Backbone as a chain_set.jsonl record, in Angstrom:
{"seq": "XXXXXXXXXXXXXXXXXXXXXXXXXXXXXXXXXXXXXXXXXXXXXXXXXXXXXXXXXXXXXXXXXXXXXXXXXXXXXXXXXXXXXXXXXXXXXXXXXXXXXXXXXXXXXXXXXXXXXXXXXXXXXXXXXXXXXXXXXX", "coords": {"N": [[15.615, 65.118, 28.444], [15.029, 63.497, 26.887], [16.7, 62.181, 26.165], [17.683, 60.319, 28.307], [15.23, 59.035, 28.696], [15.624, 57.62, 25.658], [18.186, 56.17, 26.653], [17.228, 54.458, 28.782], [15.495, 52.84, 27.422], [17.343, 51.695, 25.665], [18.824, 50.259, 27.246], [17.468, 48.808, 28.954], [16.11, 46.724, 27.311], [12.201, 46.324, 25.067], [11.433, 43.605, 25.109], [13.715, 42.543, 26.364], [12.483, 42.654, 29.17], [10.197, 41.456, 28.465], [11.054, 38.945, 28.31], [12.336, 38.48, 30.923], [10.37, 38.797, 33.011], [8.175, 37.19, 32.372], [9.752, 34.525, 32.52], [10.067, 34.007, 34.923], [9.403, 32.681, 37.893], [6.11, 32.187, 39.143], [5.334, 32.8, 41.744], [7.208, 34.849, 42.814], [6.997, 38.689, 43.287], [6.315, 41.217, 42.211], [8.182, 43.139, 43.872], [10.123, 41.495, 43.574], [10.462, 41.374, 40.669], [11.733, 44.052, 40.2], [13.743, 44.249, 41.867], [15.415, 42.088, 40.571], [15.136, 42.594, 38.073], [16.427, 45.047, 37.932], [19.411, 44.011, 38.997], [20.025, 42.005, 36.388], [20.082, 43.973, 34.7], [21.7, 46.062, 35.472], [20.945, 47.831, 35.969], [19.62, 51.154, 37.548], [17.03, 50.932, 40.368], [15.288, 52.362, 40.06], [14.996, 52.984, 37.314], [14.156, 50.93, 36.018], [11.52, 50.954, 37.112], [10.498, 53.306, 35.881], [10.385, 51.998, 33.33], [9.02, 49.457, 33.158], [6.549, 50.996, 33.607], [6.489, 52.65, 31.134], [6.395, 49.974, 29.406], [3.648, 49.023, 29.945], [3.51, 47.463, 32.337], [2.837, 48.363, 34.815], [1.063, 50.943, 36.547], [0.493, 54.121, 36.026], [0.195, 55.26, 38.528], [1.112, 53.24, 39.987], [3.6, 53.157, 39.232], [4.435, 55.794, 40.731], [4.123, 55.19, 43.24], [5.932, 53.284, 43.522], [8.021, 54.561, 43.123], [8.83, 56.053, 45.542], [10.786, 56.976, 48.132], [11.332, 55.299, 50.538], [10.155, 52.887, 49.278], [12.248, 52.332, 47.805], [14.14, 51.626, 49.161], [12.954, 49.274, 50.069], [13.54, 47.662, 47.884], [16.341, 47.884, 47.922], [16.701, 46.136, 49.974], [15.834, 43.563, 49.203], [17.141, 43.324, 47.32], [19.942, 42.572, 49.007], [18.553, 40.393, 50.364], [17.981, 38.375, 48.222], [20.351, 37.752, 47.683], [21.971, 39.823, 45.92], [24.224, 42.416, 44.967], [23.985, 45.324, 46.919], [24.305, 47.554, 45.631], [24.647, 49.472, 42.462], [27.604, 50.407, 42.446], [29.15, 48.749, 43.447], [31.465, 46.225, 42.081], [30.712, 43.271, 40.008], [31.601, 40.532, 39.977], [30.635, 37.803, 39.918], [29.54, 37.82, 38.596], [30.642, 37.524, 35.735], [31.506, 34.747, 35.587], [29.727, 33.418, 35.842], [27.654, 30.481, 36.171], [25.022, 30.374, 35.04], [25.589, 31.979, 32.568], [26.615, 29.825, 30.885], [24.272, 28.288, 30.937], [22.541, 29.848, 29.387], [23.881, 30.159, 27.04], [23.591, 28.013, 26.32], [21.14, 27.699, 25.619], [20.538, 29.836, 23.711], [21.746, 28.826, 21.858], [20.563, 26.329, 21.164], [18.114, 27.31, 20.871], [18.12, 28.459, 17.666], [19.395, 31.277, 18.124], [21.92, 31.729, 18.416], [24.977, 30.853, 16.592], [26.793, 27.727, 15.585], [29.268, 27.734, 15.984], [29.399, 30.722, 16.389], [28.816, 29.681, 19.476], [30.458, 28.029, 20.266], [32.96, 29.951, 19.953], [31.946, 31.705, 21.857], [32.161, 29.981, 23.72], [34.674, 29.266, 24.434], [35.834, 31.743, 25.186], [34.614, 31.795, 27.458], [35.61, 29.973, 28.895], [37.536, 30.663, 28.98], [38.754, 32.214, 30.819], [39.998, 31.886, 33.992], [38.804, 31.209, 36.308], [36.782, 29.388, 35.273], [37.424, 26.581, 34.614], [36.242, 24.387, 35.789], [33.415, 24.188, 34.309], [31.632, 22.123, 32.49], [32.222, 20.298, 28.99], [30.702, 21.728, 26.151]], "CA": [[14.645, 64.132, 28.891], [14.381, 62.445, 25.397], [18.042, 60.799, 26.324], [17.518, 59.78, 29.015], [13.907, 58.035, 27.826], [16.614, 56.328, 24.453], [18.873, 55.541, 27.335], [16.931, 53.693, 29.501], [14.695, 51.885, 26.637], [18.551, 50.872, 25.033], [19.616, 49.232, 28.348], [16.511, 47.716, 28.963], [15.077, 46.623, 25.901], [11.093, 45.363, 25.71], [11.477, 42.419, 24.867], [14.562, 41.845, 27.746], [11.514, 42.805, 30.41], [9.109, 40.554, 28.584], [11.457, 37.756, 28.304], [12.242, 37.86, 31.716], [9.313, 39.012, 33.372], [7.743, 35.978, 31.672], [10.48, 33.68, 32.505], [10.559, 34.431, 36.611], [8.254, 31.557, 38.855], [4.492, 33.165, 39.644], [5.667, 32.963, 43.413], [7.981, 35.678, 42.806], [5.997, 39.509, 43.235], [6.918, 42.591, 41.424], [9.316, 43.723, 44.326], [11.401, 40.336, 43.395], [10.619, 41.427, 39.585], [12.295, 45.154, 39.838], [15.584, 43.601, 42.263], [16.304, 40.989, 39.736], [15.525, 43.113, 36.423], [17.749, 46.037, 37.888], [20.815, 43.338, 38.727], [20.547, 41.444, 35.264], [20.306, 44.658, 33.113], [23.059, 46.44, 36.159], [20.787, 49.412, 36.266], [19.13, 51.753, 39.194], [15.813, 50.269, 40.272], [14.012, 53.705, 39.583], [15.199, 53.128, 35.56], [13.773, 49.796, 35.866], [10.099, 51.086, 37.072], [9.946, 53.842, 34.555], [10.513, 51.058, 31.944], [7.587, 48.909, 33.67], [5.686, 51.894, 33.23], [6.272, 52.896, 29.682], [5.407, 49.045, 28.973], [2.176, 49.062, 30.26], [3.269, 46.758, 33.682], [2.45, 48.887, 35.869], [0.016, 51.805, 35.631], [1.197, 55.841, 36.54], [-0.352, 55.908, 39.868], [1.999, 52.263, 40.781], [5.163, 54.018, 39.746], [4.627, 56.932, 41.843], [4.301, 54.539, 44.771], [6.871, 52.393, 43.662], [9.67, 55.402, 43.122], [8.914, 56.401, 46.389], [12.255, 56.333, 48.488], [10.907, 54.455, 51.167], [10.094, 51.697, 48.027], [13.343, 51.954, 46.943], [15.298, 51.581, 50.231], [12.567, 47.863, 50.005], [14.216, 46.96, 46.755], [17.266, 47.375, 47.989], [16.853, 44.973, 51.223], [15.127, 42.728, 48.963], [18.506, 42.803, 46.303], [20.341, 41.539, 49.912], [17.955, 38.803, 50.728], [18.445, 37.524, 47.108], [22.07, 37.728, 47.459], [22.641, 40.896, 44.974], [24.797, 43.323, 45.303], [22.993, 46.14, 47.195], [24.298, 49.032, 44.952], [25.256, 49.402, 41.296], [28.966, 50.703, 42.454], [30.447, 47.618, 43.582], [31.877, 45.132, 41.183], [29.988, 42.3, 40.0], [32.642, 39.46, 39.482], [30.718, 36.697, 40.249], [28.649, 37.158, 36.657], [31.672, 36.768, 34.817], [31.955, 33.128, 35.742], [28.39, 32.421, 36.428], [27.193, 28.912, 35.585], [24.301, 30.632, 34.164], [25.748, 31.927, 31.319], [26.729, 28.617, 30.095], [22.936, 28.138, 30.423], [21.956, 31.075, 28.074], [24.395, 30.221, 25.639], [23.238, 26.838, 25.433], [19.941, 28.073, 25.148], [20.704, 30.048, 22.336], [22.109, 27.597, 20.749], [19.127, 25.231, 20.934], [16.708, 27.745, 20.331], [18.485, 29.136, 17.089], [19.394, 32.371, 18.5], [23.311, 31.911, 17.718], [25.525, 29.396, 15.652], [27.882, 26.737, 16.739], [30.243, 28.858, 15.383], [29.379, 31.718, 17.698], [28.265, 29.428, 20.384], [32.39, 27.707, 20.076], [33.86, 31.398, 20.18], [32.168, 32.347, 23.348], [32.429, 29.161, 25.134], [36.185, 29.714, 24.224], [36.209, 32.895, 25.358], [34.303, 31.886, 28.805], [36.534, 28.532, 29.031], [39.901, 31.031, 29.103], [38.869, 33.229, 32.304], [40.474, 30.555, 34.956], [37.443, 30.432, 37.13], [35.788, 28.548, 34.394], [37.558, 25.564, 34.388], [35.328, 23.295, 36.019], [32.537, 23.729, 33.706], [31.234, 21.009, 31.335], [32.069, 20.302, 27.76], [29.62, 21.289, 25.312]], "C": [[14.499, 63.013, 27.87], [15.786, 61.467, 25.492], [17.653, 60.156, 26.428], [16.257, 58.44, 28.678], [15.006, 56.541, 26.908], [17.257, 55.413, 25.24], [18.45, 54.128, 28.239], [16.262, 52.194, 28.478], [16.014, 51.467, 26.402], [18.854, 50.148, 25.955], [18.76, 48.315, 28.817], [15.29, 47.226, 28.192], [13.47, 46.259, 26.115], [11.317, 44.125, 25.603], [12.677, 41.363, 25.67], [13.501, 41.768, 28.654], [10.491, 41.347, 30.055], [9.629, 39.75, 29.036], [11.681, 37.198, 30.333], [11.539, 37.99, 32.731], [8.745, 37.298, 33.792], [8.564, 33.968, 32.309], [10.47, 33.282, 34.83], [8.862, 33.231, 36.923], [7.098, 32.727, 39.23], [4.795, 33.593, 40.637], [6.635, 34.641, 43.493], [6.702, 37.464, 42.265], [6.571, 40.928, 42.362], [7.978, 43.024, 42.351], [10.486, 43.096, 43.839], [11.874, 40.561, 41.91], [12.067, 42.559, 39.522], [13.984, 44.831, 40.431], [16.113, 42.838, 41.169], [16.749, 41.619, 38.202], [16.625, 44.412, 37.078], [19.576, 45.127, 37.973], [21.028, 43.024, 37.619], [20.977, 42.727, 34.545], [21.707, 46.07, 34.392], [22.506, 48.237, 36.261], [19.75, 50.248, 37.587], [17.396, 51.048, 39.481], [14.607, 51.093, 39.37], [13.989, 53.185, 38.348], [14.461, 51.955, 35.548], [11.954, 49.952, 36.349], [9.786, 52.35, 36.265], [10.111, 52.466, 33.346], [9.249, 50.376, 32.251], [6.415, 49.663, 33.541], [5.274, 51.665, 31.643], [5.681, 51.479, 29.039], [4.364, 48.744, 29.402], [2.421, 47.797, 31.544], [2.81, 46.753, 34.506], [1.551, 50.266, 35.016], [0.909, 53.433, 36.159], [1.29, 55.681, 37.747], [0.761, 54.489, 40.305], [2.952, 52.903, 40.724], [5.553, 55.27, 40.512], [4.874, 56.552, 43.042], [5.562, 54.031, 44.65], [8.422, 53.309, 43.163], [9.457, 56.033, 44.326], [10.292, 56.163, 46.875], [12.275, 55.835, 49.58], [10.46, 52.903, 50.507], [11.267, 51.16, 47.63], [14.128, 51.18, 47.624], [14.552, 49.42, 50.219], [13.452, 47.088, 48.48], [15.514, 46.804, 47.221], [17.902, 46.558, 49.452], [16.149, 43.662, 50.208], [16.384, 42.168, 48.01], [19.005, 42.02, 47.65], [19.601, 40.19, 50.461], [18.067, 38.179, 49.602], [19.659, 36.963, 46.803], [22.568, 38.373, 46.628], [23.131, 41.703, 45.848], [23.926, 44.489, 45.402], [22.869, 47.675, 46.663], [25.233, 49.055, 43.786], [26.637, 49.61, 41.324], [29.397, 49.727, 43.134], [30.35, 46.317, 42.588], [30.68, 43.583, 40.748], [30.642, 40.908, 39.216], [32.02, 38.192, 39.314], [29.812, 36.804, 38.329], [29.508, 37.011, 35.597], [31.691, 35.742, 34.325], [30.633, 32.294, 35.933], [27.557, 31.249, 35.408], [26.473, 28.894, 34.349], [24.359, 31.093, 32.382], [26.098, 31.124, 30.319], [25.452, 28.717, 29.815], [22.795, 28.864, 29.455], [23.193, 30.433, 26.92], [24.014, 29.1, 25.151], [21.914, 26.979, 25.003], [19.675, 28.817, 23.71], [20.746, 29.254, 21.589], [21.045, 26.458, 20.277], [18.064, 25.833, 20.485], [17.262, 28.73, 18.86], [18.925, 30.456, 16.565], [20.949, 32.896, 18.005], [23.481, 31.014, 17.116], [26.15, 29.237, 16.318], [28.826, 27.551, 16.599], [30.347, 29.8, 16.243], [29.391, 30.869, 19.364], [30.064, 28.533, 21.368], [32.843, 28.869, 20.662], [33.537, 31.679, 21.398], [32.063, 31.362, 24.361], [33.98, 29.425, 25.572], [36.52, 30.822, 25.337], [35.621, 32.64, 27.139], [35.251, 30.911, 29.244], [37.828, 29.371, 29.567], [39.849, 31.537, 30.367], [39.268, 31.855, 33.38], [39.386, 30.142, 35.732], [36.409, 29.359, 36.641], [36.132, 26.97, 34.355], [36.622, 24.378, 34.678], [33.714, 23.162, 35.618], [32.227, 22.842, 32.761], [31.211, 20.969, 30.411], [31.038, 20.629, 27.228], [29.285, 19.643, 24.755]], "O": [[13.976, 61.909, 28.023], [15.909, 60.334, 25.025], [17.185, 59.329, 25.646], [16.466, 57.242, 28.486], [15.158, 55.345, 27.159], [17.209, 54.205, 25.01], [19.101, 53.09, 28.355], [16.452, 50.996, 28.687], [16.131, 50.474, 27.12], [19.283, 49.07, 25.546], [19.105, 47.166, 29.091], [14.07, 47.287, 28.35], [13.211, 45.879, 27.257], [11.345, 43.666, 26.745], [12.726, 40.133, 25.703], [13.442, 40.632, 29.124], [10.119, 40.488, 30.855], [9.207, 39.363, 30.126], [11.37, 36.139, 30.878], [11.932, 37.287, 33.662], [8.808, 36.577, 34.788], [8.088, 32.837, 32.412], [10.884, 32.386, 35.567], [7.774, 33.132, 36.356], [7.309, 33.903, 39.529], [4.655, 34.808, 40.778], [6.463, 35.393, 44.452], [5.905, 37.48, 41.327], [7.787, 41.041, 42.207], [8.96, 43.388, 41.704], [11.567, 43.656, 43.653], [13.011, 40.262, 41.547], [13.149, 42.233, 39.031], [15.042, 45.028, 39.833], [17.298, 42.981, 40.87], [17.739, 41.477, 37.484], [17.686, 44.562, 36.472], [20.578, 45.432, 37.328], [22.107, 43.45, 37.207], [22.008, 42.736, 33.871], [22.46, 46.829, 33.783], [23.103, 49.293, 36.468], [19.26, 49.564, 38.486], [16.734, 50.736, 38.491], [13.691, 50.824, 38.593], [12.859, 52.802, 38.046], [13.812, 52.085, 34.51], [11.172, 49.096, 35.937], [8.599, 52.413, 35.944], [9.426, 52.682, 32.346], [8.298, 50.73, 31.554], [5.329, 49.108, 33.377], [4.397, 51.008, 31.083], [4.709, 51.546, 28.287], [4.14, 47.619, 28.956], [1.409, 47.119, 31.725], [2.34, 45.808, 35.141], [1.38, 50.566, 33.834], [2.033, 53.408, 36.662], [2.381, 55.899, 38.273], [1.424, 54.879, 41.266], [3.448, 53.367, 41.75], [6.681, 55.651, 40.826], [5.569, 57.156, 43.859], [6.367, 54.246, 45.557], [9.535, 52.836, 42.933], [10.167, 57.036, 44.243], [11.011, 55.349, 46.297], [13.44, 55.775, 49.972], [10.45, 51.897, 51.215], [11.476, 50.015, 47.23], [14.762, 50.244, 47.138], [15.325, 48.467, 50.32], [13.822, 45.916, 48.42], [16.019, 45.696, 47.044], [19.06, 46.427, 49.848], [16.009, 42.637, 50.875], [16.654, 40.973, 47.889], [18.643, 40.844, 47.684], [20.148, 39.174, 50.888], [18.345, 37.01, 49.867], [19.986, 36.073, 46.019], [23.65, 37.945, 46.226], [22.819, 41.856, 47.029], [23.211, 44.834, 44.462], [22.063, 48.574, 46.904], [26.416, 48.745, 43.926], [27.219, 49.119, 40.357], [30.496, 50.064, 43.575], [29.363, 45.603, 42.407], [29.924, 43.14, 41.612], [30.255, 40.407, 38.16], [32.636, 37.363, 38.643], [29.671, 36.047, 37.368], [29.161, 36.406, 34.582], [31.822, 35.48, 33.13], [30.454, 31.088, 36.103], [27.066, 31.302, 34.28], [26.63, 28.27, 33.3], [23.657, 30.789, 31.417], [26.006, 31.417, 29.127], [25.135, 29.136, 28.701], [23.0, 28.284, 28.389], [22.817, 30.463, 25.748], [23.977, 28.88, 23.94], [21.552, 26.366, 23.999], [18.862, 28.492, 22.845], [19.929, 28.942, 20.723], [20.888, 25.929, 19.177], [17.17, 25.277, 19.848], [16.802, 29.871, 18.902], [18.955, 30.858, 15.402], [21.221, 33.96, 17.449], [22.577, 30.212, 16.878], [26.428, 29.86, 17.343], [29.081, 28.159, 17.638], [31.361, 29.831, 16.94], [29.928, 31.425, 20.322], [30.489, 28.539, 22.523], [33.13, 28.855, 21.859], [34.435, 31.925, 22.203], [31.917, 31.605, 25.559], [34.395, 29.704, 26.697], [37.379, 30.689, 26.208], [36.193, 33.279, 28.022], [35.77, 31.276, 30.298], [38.768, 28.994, 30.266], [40.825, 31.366, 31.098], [38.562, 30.849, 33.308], [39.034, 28.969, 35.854], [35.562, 28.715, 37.259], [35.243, 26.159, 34.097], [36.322, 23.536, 33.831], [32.902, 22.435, 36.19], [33.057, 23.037, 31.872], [30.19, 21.54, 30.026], [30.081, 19.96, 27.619], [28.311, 19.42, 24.035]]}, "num_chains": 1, "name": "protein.A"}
């Protein structure tokens, strides 16, 4: 049980939940929170409302409702209306190439999170996958 606990806190750190908790439009409700934090961090929804738990998001008595499997089966109609993939076993190609990660790296980079140095190496490194070509110089 005490892995599992390391496991889940290592894959979804606090400070990934705050950040993007924090970061997500008001309009958006906790069902939209748990679809989006299980796609970014690529893990089961359940692992993603024990973590909401243990940080004080939610209270005991929500995650009992919200691991229901009538809850779950809503998370995962709610991943298809977002346009996620509706189950951790199929591929997820398109985040390879996704725009977004330009964003985050430039974000880093502006908010002193990496160096140019690093911020060079993995544009490099996103620049070589062919789908990338038509993104924008730093």
């Amino acid at each position: 049980m005490l892995a599992n606990r390391f496991a889940a806190e290592f894959m979804v750190p606090r400070w990934g939940i705050k950040m993007y908790c924090d970061s997500l439009p008001q309009h958006f409700d906790l069902t939209d929170a748990i679809a989006l934090l299980s796609d970014y961090y690529e893990v089961p929804s359940k692992t993603i409302i024990l973590r909401l738990e243990e940080e004080e998001y939610i209270t005991a008595k929500e995650k009992e409702e919200f691991l229901l499997d009538s809850a779950v089966a809503i998370y995962d109609e709610r991943r298809k209306e977002l346009g996620l993939h509706a189950t951790m076993q199929e591929p997820t190609y398109d985040r390879n190439g996704s725009l977004s990660f330009y964003a985050i790296l430039r974000k880093n980079l502006d908010g002193d999170r990496i160096s140019r140095g690093k911020f060079d190496e993995l544009y490099r490194l996103l620049d070589s996958m062919s789908f990338l070509n038509s993104l924008p110089a730093p």
